[in-house]
Structures are given as structure tokens and as C-alpha cells.
């Protein structure tokens, strides 16, 4: 069936209008400025010598001041990990009253890994362990000192750390002390109490009620807020 001339002219006219509209739309789109690409976010270098860590736990806040002059690599390691969110959501997996409160194992974020909690640390992009050379110093391991956990190998420290609960001279020159709790030791004591460690596993210090390190903030010493008091015990 052929198209009548009048109808054919009408169709051509309609197509002409559509072409004009399409051209106008293309020109309009071309005239619009393309959105500028956002510059990549660059990490702000930390002032490690004046960095302070605020550990926000389920029992209150704990403030740690670092010994950058005594253990610079350990301080840098902890600050960088904390700033990246590495410690957020980890558990205090080893609690021995009168000795240490230990945390920093990334595996504790997942309950499925409970059978190996306490055995992991920082890894590289290939999943290989990243460790630190020891920076043993003259700092005495007194109550409130923050030191780096390790295995029997002196250069095996990675991400796990412990807070000394009672003066322990036998730890001196064996573990790298890199900071101290300046506010919130009452919170540390409360974490220990609430952990309710199993006395049958005294050496392992396995809690029966794991306590969480919710988040770690890194601030400069002058900006460090007062520690949040521990919440009142329920019941």
C-alpha cells in the first residue's frame, strides 16, 4: 500500500521537526559543563610526637599518650592502624587480672574466628604478616603502661597491644613500651572486671564476657578531651 503524497509530506515534516528537536537537545547537552572530577582524598600526615589515642570502649573512654621519642616505629604503627579503623570493633581477647588487658587482634571482629583469636595481626596486600623490629627502652612496665604484644620472637610484634594492670618488672626490656594510659584506668579496671575471665584458663586469660573496643580516635595532645567516666553497673 502506497502512501499518499499529502500524507508523505506530513511524515517528512514530522521527521524534520524531530531532527531539529534532537539537534537542539544535543547542542544543549554539549553546552552543559561536564562535572569536574573530585581530587583524590589525601591522608593528612599525623604529628606522631603529639598524637593521643582515645579508646572508646563499651565501658567508657581510655586516653593513651605515646612515647614517640622512645619507640617511634611502634607509635607510628599504632597511630596509622587506629586512624585507618583497624582497631574499631575488635575485642579485648586476653584478660589476666593483676597482669594485662590485651587486644588488637583483627580476627576478633568475626565470631566465626573465635577458635584462633589472639593469633593474628597486621598483614600486607598479599595477606602476609607485617611485623616490627623491637624498640626496647628504659620504660618500666608499671600499671597503666601500654606495650606491644609479641610471640617468642622479638621481632614479631604487629598490631596486638596490652595495658599493664600491675607493676611487672619482668616485662622490662622484653616488650616494647610505647605509651601510657593518662586517663581512664578506672575504665580499664572495669573492662577487666566485666570480662569475667575463666580462672580455669588463667594463662590464656580467656574472657567469659568479651568487651569491645568500639572505636579509636587519634587527636593532637592539646585537643584531647577528658575521658568519659565509666557507666554505672546495672543491677
PDB file of C-alpha atoms in Angstrom, residues 17-185:
ATOM      1  CA  UNK A  17      10.725  18.587  13.371  1.00  0.00           C
ATOM      2  CA  UNK A  18      12.085  15.585  15.270  1.00  0.00           C
ATOM      3  CA  UNK A  19      15.539  16.103  13.756  1.00  0.00           C
ATOM      4  CA  UNK A  20      15.508  19.758  14.769  1.00  0.00           C
ATOM      5  CA  UNK A  21      14.483  18.846  18.332  1.00  0.00           C
ATOM      6  CA  UNK A  22      17.153  16.142  18.506  1.00  0.00           C
ATOM      7  CA  UNK A  23      19.815  18.551  17.272  1.00  0.00           C
ATOM      8  CA  UNK A  24      18.757  21.168  19.793  1.00  0.00           C
ATOM      9  CA  UNK A  25      18.879  18.576  22.571  1.00  0.00           C
ATOM     10  CA  UNK A  26      22.384  17.511  21.525  1.00  0.00           C
ATOM     11  CA  UNK A  27      23.605  21.088  21.436  1.00  0.00           C
ATOM     12  CA  UNK A  28      22.065  21.752  24.822  1.00  0.00           C
ATOM     13  CA  UNK A  29      23.766  18.673  26.288  1.00  0.00           C
ATOM     14  CA  UNK A  30      27.075  19.653  24.736  1.00  0.00           C
ATOM     15  CA  UNK A  31      26.747  23.157  26.168  1.00  0.00           C
ATOM     16  CA  UNK A  32      26.380  21.843  29.712  1.00  0.00           C
ATOM     17  CA  UNK A  33      29.713  21.798  31.559  1.00  0.00           C
ATOM     18  CA  UNK A  34      30.908  18.335  32.489  1.00  0.00           C
ATOM     19  CA  UNK A  35      31.167  17.718  36.227  1.00  0.00           C
ATOM     20  CA  UNK A  36      34.705  18.101  37.451  1.00  0.00           C
ATOM     21  CA  UNK A  37      36.366  15.056  38.906  1.00  0.00           C
ATOM     22  CA  UNK A  38      36.882  15.320  42.617  1.00  0.00           C
ATOM     23  CA  UNK A  39      40.539  15.333  43.583  1.00  0.00           C
ATOM     24  CA  UNK A  40      41.649  12.187  45.430  1.00  0.00           C
ATOM     25  CA  UNK A  41      41.426  12.378  49.194  1.00  0.00           C
ATOM     26  CA  UNK A  42      44.915  12.574  50.628  1.00  0.00           C
ATOM     27  CA  UNK A  43      45.682  11.337  54.110  1.00  0.00           C
ATOM     28  CA  UNK A  44      46.744  14.103  56.450  1.00  0.00           C
ATOM     29  CA  UNK A  45      50.120  13.219  57.954  1.00  0.00           C
ATOM     30  CA  UNK A  46      49.981  12.740  61.695  1.00  0.00           C
ATOM     31  CA  UNK A  47      52.051  14.611  64.197  1.00  0.00           C
ATOM     32  CA  UNK A  48      53.179  11.407  65.850  1.00  0.00           C
ATOM     33  CA  UNK A  49      55.146  13.228  68.527  1.00  0.00           C
ATOM     34  CA  UNK A  50      51.945  14.853  69.831  1.00  0.00           C
ATOM     35  CA  UNK A  51      49.359  12.212  68.911  1.00  0.00           C
ATOM     36  CA  UNK A  52      46.956  10.946  71.555  1.00  0.00           C
ATOM     37  CA  UNK A  53      44.603   7.980  71.193  1.00  0.00           C
ATOM     38  CA  UNK A  54      41.103   7.957  72.647  1.00  0.00           C
ATOM     39  CA  UNK A  55      39.888   4.383  73.008  1.00  0.00           C
ATOM     40  CA  UNK A  56      36.102   4.378  73.058  1.00  0.00           C
ATOM     41  CA  UNK A  57      35.041   1.162  74.753  1.00  0.00           C
ATOM     42  CA  UNK A  58      31.696  -0.190  75.888  1.00  0.00           C
ATOM     43  CA  UNK A  59      32.703   0.739  79.448  1.00  0.00           C
ATOM     44  CA  UNK A  60      33.957   4.281  78.824  1.00  0.00           C
ATOM     45  CA  UNK A  61      36.942   6.065  77.291  1.00  0.00           C
ATOM     46  CA  UNK A  62      40.635   5.412  77.791  1.00  0.00           C
ATOM     47  CA  UNK A  63      43.194   8.058  76.778  1.00  0.00           C
ATOM     48  CA  UNK A  64      46.693   6.987  75.737  1.00  0.00           C
ATOM     49  CA  UNK A  65      49.703   9.285  75.364  1.00  0.00           C
ATOM     50  CA  UNK A  66      52.598   7.909  73.315  1.00  0.00           C
ATOM     51  CA  UNK A  67      56.369   7.705  73.794  1.00  0.00           C
ATOM     52  CA  UNK A  68      57.372   8.728  70.284  1.00  0.00           C
ATOM     53  CA  UNK A  69      60.909   9.545  71.416  1.00  0.00           C
ATOM     54  CA  UNK A  70      61.397   6.021  72.800  1.00  0.00           C
ATOM     55  CA  UNK A  71      59.563   3.836  70.275  1.00  0.00           C
ATOM     56  CA  UNK A  72      58.834   5.892  67.134  1.00  0.00           C
ATOM     57  CA  UNK A  73      58.087   2.953  64.825  1.00  0.00           C
ATOM     58  CA  UNK A  74      55.673   1.363  67.272  1.00  0.00           C
ATOM     59  CA  UNK A  75      53.876   4.658  67.830  1.00  0.00           C
ATOM     60  CA  UNK A  76      53.592   5.267  64.084  1.00  0.00           C
ATOM     61  CA  UNK A  77      52.324   1.731  63.562  1.00  0.00           C
ATOM     62  CA  UNK A  78      49.607   2.045  66.232  1.00  0.00           C
ATOM     63  CA  UNK A  79      48.517   5.540  65.162  1.00  0.00           C
ATOM     64  CA  UNK A  80      48.298   4.600  61.483  1.00  0.00           C
ATOM     65  CA  UNK A  81      46.331   1.448  62.228  1.00  0.00           C
ATOM     66  CA  UNK A  82      43.980   3.287  64.580  1.00  0.00           C
ATOM     67  CA  UNK A  83      43.405   6.111  62.091  1.00  0.00           C
ATOM     68  CA  UNK A  84      42.512   3.568  59.388  1.00  0.00           C
ATOM     69  CA  UNK A  85      39.823   1.991  61.584  1.00  0.00           C
ATOM     70  CA  UNK A  86      41.823  -1.214  62.048  1.00  0.00           C
ATOM     71  CA  UNK A  87      41.022  -1.476  65.758  1.00  0.00           C
ATOM     72  CA  UNK A  88      37.357  -0.439  65.538  1.00  0.00           C
ATOM     73  CA  UNK A  89      35.099  -3.291  66.612  1.00  0.00           C
ATOM     74  CA  UNK A  90      37.851  -5.537  67.965  1.00  0.00           C
ATOM     75  CA  UNK A  91      37.574  -7.310  71.309  1.00  0.00           C
ATOM     76  CA  UNK A  92      39.848  -7.496  74.317  1.00  0.00           C
ATOM     77  CA  UNK A  93      40.628 -11.178  73.894  1.00  0.00           C
ATOM     78  CA  UNK A  94      43.120 -11.748  76.723  1.00  0.00           C
ATOM     79  CA  UNK A  95      42.381 -10.577  80.263  1.00  0.00           C
ATOM     80  CA  UNK A  96      44.535 -11.604  83.206  1.00  0.00           C
ATOM     81  CA  UNK A  97      43.656  -9.693  86.411  1.00  0.00           C
ATOM     82  CA  UNK A  98      46.733  -8.261  88.080  1.00  0.00           C
ATOM     83  CA  UNK A  99      48.731  -8.662  84.878  1.00  0.00           C
ATOM     84  CA  UNK A 100      47.485  -7.399  81.484  1.00  0.00           C
ATOM     85  CA  UNK A 101      44.485  -6.440  79.359  1.00  0.00           C
ATOM     86  CA  UNK A 102      45.227  -7.330  75.730  1.00  0.00           C
ATOM     87  CA  UNK A 103      43.540  -6.505  72.411  1.00  0.00           C
ATOM     88  CA  UNK A 104      44.253  -5.574  68.815  1.00  0.00           C
ATOM     89  CA  UNK A 105      43.576  -8.865  67.010  1.00  0.00           C
ATOM     90  CA  UNK A 106      41.567  -8.123  63.823  1.00  0.00           C
ATOM     91  CA  UNK A 107      40.125 -11.653  63.820  1.00  0.00           C
ATOM     92  CA  UNK A 108      38.057 -10.814  66.900  1.00  0.00           C
ATOM     93  CA  UNK A 109      35.697  -8.794  64.704  1.00  0.00           C
ATOM     94  CA  UNK A 110      34.217 -12.075  63.433  1.00  0.00           C
ATOM     95  CA  UNK A 111      32.773 -14.645  65.911  1.00  0.00           C
ATOM     96  CA  UNK A 112      33.484 -17.395  63.362  1.00  0.00           C
ATOM     97  CA  UNK A 113      37.198 -16.908  64.067  1.00  0.00           C
ATOM     98  CA  UNK A 114      36.856 -17.411  67.837  1.00  0.00           C
ATOM     99  CA  UNK A 115      38.966 -20.574  67.792  1.00  0.00           C
ATOM    100  CA  UNK A 116      42.005 -18.595  66.575  1.00  0.00           C
ATOM    101  CA  UNK A 117      41.512 -15.293  68.386  1.00  0.00           C
ATOM    102  CA  UNK A 118      44.813 -13.952  69.643  1.00  0.00           C
ATOM    103  CA  UNK A 119      46.874 -15.250  66.729  1.00  0.00           C
ATOM    104  CA  UNK A 120      46.565 -12.510  64.120  1.00  0.00           C
ATOM    105  CA  UNK A 121      47.915  -9.058  63.420  1.00  0.00           C
ATOM    106  CA  UNK A 122      48.559  -6.604  60.622  1.00  0.00           C
ATOM    107  CA  UNK A 123      49.024  -8.045  57.112  1.00  0.00           C
ATOM    108  CA  UNK A 124      50.047  -6.620  53.738  1.00  0.00           C
ATOM    109  CA  UNK A 125      48.062  -6.644  50.478  1.00  0.00           C
ATOM    110  CA  UNK A 126      49.062 -10.280  49.904  1.00  0.00           C
ATOM    111  CA  UNK A 127      47.937 -11.335  53.358  1.00  0.00           C
ATOM    112  CA  UNK A 128      51.465 -11.748  54.672  1.00  0.00           C
ATOM    113  CA  UNK A 129      52.271 -10.697  58.276  1.00  0.00           C
ATOM    114  CA  UNK A 130      53.709  -7.213  58.808  1.00  0.00           C
ATOM    115  CA  UNK A 131      55.890  -7.064  61.909  1.00  0.00           C
ATOM    116  CA  UNK A 132      58.083  -4.592  63.763  1.00  0.00           C
ATOM    117  CA  UNK A 133      61.618  -4.723  64.992  1.00  0.00           C
ATOM    118  CA  UNK A 134      61.789  -4.329  68.778  1.00  0.00           C
ATOM    119  CA  UNK A 135      62.372  -0.909  70.310  1.00  0.00           C
ATOM    120  CA  UNK A 136      63.075  -1.980  73.868  1.00  0.00           C
ATOM    121  CA  UNK A 137      63.660   1.048  76.067  1.00  0.00           C
ATOM    122  CA  UNK A 138      64.104   2.120  79.662  1.00  0.00           C
ATOM    123  CA  UNK A 139      60.377   2.492  80.337  1.00  0.00           C
ATOM    124  CA  UNK A 140      59.357   0.397  83.337  1.00  0.00           C
ATOM    125  CA  UNK A 141      56.268  -1.738  82.835  1.00  0.00           C
ATOM    126  CA  UNK A 142      54.250  -0.160  85.603  1.00  0.00           C
ATOM    127  CA  UNK A 143      50.476  -0.024  85.939  1.00  0.00           C
ATOM    128  CA  UNK A 144      48.988   1.890  83.012  1.00  0.00           C
ATOM    129  CA  UNK A 145      51.869   1.344  80.568  1.00  0.00           C
ATOM    130  CA  UNK A 146      50.842   0.347  77.034  1.00  0.00           C
ATOM    131  CA  UNK A 147      53.171  -2.155  75.408  1.00  0.00           C
ATOM    132  CA  UNK A 148      53.255  -4.274  72.254  1.00  0.00           C
ATOM    133  CA  UNK A 149      52.409  -7.954  72.417  1.00  0.00           C
ATOM    134  CA  UNK A 150      54.502 -10.470  70.509  1.00  0.00           C
ATOM    135  CA  UNK A 151      55.313 -14.160  70.257  1.00  0.00           C
ATOM    136  CA  UNK A 152      58.585 -15.673  71.452  1.00  0.00           C
ATOM    137  CA  UNK A 153      60.356 -13.972  68.525  1.00  0.00           C
ATOM    138  CA  UNK A 154      61.461 -10.430  69.485  1.00  0.00           C
ATOM    139  CA  UNK A 155      60.581  -9.020  66.053  1.00  0.00           C
ATOM    140  CA  UNK A 156      57.064 -10.492  65.856  1.00  0.00           C
ATOM    141  CA  UNK A 157      55.105  -7.509  67.239  1.00  0.00           C
ATOM    142  CA  UNK A 158      52.374  -6.376  64.837  1.00  0.00           C
ATOM    143  CA  UNK A 159      49.037  -4.920  65.969  1.00  0.00           C
ATOM    144  CA  UNK A 160      48.242  -6.528  69.309  1.00  0.00           C
ATOM    145  CA  UNK A 161      48.896  -4.425  72.394  1.00  0.00           C
ATOM    146  CA  UNK A 162      48.407  -4.749  76.126  1.00  0.00           C
ATOM    147  CA  UNK A 163      47.808  -2.447  79.072  1.00  0.00           C
ATOM    148  CA  UNK A 164      49.716  -3.324  82.238  1.00  0.00           C
ATOM    149  CA  UNK A 165      47.404  -3.728  85.239  1.00  0.00           C
ATOM    150  CA  UNK A 166      50.069  -4.002  87.922  1.00  0.00           C
ATOM    151  CA  UNK A 167      53.773  -3.175  88.067  1.00  0.00           C
ATOM    152  CA  UNK A 168      55.597  -6.009  86.279  1.00  0.00           C
ATOM    153  CA  UNK A 169      59.392  -5.512  86.119  1.00  0.00           C
ATOM    154  CA  UNK A 170      59.897  -8.873  84.385  1.00  0.00           C
ATOM    155  CA  UNK A 171      58.401  -7.346  81.223  1.00  0.00           C
ATOM    156  CA  UNK A 172      61.061  -4.632  81.075  1.00  0.00           C
ATOM    157  CA  UNK A 173      63.433  -4.899  78.094  1.00  0.00           C
ATOM    158  CA  UNK A 174      61.369  -7.835  76.821  1.00  0.00           C
ATOM    159  CA  UNK A 175      58.445  -5.944  75.285  1.00  0.00           C
ATOM    160  CA  UNK A 176      58.318  -2.529  73.634  1.00  0.00           C
ATOM    161  CA  UNK A 177      56.547   0.014  75.840  1.00  0.00           C
ATOM    162  CA  UNK A 178      55.235   2.758  73.565  1.00  0.00           C
ATOM    163  CA  UNK A 179      52.623   4.649  75.580  1.00  0.00           C
ATOM    164  CA  UNK A 180      50.729   5.046  78.831  1.00  0.00           C
ATOM    165  CA  UNK A 181      47.156   5.497  79.961  1.00  0.00           C
ATOM    166  CA  UNK A 182      46.782   9.073  81.197  1.00  0.00           C
ATOM    167  CA  UNK A 183      43.007   8.973  81.719  1.00  0.00           C
ATOM    168  CA  UNK A 184      40.630   6.098  82.186  1.00  0.00           C
ATOM    169  CA  UNK A 185      42.462   3.448  84.201  1.00  0.00           C
TER     170      UNK A 185
END
